[in-house]
CSV table of C-alpha atoms in Angstrom, one decimal:
chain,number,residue,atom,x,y,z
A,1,UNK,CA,178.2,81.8,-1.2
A,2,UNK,CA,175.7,80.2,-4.0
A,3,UNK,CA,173.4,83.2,-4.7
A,4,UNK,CA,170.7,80.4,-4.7
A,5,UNK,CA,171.4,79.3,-0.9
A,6,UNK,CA,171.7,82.9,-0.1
A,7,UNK,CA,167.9,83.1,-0.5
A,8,UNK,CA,167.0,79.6,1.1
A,9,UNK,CA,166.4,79.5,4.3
A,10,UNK,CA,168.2,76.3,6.5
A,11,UNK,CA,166.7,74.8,9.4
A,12,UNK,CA,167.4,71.7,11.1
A,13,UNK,CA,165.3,68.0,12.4
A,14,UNK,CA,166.7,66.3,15.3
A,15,UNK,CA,165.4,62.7,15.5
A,16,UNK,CA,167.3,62.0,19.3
A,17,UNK,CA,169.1,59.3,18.1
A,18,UNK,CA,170.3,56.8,20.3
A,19,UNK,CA,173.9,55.5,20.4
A,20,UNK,CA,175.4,52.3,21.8
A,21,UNK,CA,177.2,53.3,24.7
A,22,UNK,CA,174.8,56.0,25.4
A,23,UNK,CA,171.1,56.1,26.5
A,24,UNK,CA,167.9,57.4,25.6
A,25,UNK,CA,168.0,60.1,28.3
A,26,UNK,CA,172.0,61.3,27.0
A,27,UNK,CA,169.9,61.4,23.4
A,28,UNK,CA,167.2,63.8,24.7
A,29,UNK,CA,170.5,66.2,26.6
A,30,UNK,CA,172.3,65.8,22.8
A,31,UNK,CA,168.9,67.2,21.5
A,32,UNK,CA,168.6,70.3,23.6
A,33,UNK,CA,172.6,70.6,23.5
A,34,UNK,CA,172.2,70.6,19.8
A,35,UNK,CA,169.8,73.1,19.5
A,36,UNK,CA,171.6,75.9,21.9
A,37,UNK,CA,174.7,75.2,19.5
A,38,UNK,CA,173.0,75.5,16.4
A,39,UNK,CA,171.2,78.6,17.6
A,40,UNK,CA,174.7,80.2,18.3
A,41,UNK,CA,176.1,79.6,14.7
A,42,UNK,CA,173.1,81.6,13.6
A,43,UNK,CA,172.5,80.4,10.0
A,44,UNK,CA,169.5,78.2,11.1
A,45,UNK,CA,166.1,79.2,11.3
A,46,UNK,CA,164.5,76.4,13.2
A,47,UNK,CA,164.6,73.3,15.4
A,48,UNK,CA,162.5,70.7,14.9
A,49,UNK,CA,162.0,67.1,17.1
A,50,UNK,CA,160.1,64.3,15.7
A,51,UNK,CA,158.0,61.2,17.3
A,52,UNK,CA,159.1,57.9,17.1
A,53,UNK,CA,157.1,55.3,19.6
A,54,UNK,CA,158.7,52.2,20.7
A,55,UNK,CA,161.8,52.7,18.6
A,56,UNK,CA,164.9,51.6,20.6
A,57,UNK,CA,166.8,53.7,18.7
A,58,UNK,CA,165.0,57.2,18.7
A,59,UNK,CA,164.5,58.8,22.2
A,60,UNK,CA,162.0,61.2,20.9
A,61,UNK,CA,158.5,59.9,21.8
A,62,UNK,CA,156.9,62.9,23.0
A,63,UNK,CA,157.6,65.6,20.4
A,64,UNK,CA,155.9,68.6,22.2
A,65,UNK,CA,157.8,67.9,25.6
A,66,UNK,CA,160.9,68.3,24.5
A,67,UNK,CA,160.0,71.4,21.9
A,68,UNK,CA,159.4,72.8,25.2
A,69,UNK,CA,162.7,72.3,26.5
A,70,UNK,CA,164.4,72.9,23.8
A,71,UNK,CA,162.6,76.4,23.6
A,72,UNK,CA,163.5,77.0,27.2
A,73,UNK,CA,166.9,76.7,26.7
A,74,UNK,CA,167.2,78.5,23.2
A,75,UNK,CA,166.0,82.3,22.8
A,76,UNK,CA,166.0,82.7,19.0
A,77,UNK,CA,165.6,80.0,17.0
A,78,UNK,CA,162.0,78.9,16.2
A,79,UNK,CA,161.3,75.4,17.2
A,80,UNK,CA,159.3,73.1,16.1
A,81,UNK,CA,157.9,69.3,15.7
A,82,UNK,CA,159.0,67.2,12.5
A,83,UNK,CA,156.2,66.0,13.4
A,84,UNK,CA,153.2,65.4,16.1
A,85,UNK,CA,151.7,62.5,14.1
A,86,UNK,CA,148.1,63.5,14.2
A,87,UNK,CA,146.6,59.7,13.8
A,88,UNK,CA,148.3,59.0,17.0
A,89,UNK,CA,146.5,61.8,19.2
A,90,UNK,CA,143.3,63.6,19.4
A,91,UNK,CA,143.1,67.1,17.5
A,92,UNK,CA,142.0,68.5,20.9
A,93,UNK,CA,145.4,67.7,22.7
A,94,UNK,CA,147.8,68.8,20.3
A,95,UNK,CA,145.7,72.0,20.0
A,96,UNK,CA,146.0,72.7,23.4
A,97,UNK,CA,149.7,71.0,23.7
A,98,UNK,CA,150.7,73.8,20.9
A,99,UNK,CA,149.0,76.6,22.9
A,100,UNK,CA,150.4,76.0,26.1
A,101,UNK,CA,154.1,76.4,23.7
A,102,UNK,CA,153.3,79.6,22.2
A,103,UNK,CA,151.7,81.0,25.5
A,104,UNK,CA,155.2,80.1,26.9
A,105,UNK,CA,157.8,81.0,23.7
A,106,UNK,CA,155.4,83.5,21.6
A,107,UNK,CA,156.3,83.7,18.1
A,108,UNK,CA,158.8,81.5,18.4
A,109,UNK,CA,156.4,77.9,17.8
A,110,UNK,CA,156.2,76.0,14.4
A,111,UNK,CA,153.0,72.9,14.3
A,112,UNK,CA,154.5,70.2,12.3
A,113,UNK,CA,152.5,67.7,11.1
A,114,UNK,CA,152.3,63.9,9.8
A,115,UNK,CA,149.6,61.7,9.2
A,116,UNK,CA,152.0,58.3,10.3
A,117,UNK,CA,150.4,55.6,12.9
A,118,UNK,CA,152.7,53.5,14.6
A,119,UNK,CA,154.9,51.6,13.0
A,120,UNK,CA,153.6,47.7,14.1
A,121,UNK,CA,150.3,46.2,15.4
A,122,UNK,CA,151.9,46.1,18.7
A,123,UNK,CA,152.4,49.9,18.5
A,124,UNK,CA,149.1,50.9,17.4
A,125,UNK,CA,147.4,48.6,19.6
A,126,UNK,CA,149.1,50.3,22.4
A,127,UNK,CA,148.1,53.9,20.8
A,128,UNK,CA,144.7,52.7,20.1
A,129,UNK,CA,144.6,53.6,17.0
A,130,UNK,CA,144.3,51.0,13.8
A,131,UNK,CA,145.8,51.5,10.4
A,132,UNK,CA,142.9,53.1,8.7
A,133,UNK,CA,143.6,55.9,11.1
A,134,UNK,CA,145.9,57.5,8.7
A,135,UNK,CA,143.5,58.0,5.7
A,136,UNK,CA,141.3,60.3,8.5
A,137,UNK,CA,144.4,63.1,8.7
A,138,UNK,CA,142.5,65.2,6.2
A,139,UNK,CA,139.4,65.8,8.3
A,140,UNK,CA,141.6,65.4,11.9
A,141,UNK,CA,143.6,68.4,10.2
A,142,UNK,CA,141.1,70.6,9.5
A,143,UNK,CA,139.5,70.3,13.2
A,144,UNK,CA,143.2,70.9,14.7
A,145,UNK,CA,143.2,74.2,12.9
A,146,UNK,CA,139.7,75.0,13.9
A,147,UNK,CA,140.6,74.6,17.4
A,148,UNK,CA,143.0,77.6,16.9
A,149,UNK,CA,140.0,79.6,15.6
A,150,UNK,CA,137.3,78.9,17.6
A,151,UNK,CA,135.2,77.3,14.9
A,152,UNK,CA,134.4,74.1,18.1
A,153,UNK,CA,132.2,74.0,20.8
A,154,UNK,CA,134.6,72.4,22.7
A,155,UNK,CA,137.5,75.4,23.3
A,156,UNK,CA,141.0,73.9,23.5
A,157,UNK,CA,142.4,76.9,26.0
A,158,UNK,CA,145.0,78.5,25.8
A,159,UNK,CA,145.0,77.7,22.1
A,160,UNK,CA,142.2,79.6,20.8
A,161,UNK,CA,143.1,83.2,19.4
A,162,UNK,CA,146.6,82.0,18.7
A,163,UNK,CA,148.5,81.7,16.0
A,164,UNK,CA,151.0,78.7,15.2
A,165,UNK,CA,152.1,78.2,12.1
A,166,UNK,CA,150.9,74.7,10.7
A,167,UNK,CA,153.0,72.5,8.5
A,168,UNK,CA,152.3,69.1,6.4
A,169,UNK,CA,154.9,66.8,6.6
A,170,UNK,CA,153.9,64.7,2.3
A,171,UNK,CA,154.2,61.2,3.4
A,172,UNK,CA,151.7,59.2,0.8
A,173,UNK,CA,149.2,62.1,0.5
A,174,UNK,CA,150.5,64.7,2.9
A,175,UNK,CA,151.3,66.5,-0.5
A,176,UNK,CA,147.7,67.0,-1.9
A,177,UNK,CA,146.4,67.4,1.8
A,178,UNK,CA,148.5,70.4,2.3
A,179,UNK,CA,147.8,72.0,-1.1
A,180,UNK,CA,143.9,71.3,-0.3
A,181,UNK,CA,144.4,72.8,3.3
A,182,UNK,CA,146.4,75.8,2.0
A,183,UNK,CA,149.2,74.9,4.5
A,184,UNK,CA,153.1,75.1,4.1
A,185,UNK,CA,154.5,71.5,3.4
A,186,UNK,CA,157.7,69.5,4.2
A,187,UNK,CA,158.8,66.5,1.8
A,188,UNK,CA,161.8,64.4,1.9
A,189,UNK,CA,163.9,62.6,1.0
A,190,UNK,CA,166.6,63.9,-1.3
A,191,UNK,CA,167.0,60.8,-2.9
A,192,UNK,CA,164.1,59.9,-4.9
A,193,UNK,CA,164.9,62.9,-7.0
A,194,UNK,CA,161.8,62.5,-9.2
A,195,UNK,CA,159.4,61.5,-6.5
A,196,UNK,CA,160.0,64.6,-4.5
A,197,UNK,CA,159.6,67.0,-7.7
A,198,UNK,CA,156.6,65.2,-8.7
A,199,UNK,CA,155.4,66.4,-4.8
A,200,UNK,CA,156.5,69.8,-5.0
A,201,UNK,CA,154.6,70.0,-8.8
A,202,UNK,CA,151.6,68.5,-7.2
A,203,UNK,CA,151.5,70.9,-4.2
A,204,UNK,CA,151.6,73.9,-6.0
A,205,UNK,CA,149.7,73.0,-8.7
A,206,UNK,CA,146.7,72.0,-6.4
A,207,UNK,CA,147.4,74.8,-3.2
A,208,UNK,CA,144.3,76.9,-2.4
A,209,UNK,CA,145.0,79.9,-0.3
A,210,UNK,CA,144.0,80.1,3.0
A,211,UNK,CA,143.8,81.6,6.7
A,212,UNK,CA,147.2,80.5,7.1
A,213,UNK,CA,149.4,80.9,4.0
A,214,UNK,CA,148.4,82.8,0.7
A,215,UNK,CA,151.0,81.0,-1.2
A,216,UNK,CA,152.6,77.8,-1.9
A,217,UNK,CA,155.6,77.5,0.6
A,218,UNK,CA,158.1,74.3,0.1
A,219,UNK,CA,160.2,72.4,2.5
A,220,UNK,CA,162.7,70.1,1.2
A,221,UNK,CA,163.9,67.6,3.7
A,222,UNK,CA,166.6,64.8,4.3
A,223,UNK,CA,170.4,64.2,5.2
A,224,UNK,CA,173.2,66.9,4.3
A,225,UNK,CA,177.0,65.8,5.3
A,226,UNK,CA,179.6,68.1,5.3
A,227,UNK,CA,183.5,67.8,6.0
A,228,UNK,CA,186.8,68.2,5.0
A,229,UNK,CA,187.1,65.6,2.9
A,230,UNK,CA,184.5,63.8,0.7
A,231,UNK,CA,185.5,60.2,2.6
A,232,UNK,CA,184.8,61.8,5.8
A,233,UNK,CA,181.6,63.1,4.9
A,234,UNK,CA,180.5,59.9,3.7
A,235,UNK,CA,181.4,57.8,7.0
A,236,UNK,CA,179.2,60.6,8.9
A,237,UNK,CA,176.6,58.8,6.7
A,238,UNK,CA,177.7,55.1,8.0
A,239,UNK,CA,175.8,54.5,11.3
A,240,UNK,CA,172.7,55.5,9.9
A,241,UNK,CA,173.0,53.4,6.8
A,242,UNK,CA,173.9,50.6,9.3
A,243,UNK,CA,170.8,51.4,11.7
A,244,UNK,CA,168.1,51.5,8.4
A,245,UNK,CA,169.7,48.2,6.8
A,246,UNK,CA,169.4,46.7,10.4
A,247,UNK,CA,166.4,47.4,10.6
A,248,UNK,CA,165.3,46.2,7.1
A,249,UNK,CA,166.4,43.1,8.1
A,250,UNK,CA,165.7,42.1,11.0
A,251,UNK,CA,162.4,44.1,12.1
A,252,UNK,CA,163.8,46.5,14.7
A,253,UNK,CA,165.8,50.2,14.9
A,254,UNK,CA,169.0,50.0,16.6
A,255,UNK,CA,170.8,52.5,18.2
A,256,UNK,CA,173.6,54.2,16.0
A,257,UNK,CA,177.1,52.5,16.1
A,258,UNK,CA,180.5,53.8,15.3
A,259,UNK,CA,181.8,54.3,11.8
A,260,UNK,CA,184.9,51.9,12.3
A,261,UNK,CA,182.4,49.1,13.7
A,262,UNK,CA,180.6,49.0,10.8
A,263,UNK,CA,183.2,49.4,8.3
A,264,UNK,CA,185.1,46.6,9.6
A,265,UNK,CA,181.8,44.4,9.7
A,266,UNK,CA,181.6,45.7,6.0
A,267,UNK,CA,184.6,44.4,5.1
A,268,UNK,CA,184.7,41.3,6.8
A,269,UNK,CA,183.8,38.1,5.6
A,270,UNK,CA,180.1,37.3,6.6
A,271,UNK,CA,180.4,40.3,8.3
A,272,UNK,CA,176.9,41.4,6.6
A,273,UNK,CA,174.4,39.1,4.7
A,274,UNK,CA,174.2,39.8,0.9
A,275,UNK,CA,170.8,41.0,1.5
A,276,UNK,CA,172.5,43.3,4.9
A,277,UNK,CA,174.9,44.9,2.4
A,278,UNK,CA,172.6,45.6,-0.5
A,279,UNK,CA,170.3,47.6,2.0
A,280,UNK,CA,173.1,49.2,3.2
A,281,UNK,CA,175.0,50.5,0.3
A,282,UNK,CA,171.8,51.5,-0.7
A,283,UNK,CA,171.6,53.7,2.5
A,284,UNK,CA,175.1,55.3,1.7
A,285,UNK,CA,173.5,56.8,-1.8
A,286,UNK,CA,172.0,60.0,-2.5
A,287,UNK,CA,172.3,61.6,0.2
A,288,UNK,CA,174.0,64.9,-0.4
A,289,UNK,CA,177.5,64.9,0.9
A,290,UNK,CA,181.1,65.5,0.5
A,291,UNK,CA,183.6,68.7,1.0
A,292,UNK,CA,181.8,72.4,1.4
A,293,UNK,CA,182.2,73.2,-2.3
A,294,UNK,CA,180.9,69.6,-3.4
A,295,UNK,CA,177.8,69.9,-1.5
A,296,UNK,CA,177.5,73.8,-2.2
A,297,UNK,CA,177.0,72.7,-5.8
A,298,UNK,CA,174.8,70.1,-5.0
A,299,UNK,CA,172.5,72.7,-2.6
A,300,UNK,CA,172.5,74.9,-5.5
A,301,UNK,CA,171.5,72.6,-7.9
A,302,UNK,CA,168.9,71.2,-5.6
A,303,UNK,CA,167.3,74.3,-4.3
A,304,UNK,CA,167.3,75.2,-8.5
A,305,UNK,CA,165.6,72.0,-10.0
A,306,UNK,CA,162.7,71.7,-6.7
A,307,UNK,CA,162.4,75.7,-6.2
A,308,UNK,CA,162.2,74.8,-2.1
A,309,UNK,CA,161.7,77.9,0.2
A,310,UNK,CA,163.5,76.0,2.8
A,311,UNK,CA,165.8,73.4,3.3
A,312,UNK,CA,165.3,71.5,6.7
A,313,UNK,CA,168.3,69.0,7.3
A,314,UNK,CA,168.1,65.6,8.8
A,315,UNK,CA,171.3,64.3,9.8
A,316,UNK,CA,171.7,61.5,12.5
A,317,UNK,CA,175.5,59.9,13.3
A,318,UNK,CA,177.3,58.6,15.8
A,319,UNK,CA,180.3,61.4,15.8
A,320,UNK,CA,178.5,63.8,17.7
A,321,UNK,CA,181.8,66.1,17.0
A,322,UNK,CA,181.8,65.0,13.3
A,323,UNK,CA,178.4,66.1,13.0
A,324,UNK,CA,178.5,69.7,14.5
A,325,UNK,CA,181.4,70.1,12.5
A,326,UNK,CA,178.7,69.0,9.8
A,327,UNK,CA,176.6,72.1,10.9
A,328,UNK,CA,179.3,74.4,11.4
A,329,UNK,CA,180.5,74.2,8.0
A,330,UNK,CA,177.1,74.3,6.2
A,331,UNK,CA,176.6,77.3,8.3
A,332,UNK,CA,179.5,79.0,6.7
A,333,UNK,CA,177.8,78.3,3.5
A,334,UNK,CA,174.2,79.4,4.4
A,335,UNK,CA,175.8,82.6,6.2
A,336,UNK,CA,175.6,83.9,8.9
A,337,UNK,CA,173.0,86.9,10.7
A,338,UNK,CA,169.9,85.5,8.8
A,339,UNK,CA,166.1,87.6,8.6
A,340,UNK,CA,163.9,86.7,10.7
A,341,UNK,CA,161.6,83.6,9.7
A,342,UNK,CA,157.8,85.5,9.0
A,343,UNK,CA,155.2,84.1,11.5
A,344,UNK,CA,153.2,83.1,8.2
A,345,UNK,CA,156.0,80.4,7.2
């Protein structure tokens, strides 16, 4: 094992993909399933859900709601939200959503954040919240955490007096609002190699200590394929590249579909519009993939050039067998019986 990855800490985000063939319901079970199995190979340090709203191919709408179920049905692993997007609620209810989780699973709660609104005007409208929502995640941040201190007149109970560690999730300028905040951050995605490092630089460049972390603490974030085989690790990546080009295309998020579908729509004629296929060969690169000691060296490299803390993977497919497999074997490169994740970070 990479000396580098030794020291990394791996962690995982579930997005509660749908599949064709299987509904939105199955995708929530696959979630909580996931997480028990993960848990057991003992490598990962957290679980985190995300929230997607009106996305017929992510199940996950309610990010907190199913932490909770995924907590009760886990014992060790942390778990987490990847993220509640704070534009979409009041700082008030997510305080006190977050409390009522670490009252249940003490010391076992992470507070991801992201500073997204919905994704269309029929969305937000249904939200009621506009655009211009987004640029207010600065000062919605900062009463969130207040609520956890008691700095409000208004207490959000059971929150108050407890302690969940906060994280920024640097989509547009998640980066310089976490550095300004003092807070842990998360950025993805692996691909835009020189975006992300120009995040990470940013970050700690411009942290400020706070109440919640004295340091600079880095999350990298994005997809991580592993098999026995380069070939297979790269058709793990298929439906996914499928779904985003889909969806580039023709406005909406579809459920994931098998590898073999969309290889032989690939390589059919008129299978896929020119403008289909670009998308989606673009969604098949950078990722990191390929056998355990391709993607090893790619981890190690990786973790070397961005100096993360943590590497939280993001990995959606339709082979839910193909993609604990993934897990498994990346687990046998993170190792096994890993230290306990400080409450801090």
């Amino acid at each position: 094992m990479s000396t580098v990855i030794a020291q990394t800490r791996f962690s995982v985000l579930d997005r509660s993909r749908t599949r064709e063939g299987h509904d939105g319901p199955q995708a929530l079970r696959d979630s909580v399933r996931l997480a028990q199995q993960l848990e057991a190979l003992g490598s990962f340090d957290r679980f985190w859900v995300s929230e997607h709203h009106s996305v017929p191919g992510v199940a996950g709408s309610a990010p907190t709601v199913l932490a909770a179920a995924v907590a009760a049905a886990t014992s060790t692993i942390r778990v987490g939200t990847g993220g509640v997007m704070l534009p979409n609620h009041q700082p008030l209810v997510v305080a006190e959503q977050f409390g009522v989780l670490e009252s249940l699973f003490p010391g076992r709660i992470d507070m991801g954040l992201g500073r997204s609104v919905g994704f269309t005007d029929g969305v937000r409208k249904a939200l009621g919240r506009d655009k211009d929502d987004a640029d207010r995640f600065a000062e919605q941040l900062a009463e969130l955490l207040r609520r956890f201190t008691g700095g409000e007149a208004v207490h959000a109970y059971p929150a108050e007096g407890l302690r969940v560690p906060p994280f920024v999730l640097a989509t547009g300028e998640g980066a310089g609002i976490a550095a300004a905040a003092g807070l842990p951050v998360v950025v993805g995605d692996l691909r835009g190699r020189e975006k992300l490092l120009a995040a990470v630089d940013r970050y700690r460049a411009d942290f400020r200590p706070s109440a919640w972390a004295a340091e600079p603490y880095v999350v990298i974030a994005g997809t991580v394929a592993v098999a026995a085989s380069e070939e297979a690790a790269r058709r793990l990546l298929v439906p996914e590249a499928w779904s985003m080009a889909y969806s580039r295309t023709h406005g909406t998020f579809p459920p994931l579909a098998p590898a073999e579908d969309i290889e032989r729509r690939a390589l059919a004629d008129g299978g896929m519009s020119d403008k289909e296929r670009g998308f989606y060969e673009g969604g098949l690169r950078g990722h990191l993939h390929g056998t355990p000691e391709q993607v090893e060296a790619a981890l190690t490299e990786l973790i070397g050039a961005t100096g993360a803390d943590e590497v939280l993977v993001t990995t959606s497919t339709y082979d839910r067998t193909g993609l604990l497999e993934s897990y498994r074997l990346l687990a046998a490169l993170v190792g096994r019986d890993r230290q306990p994740v400080p409450t801090h970070a």
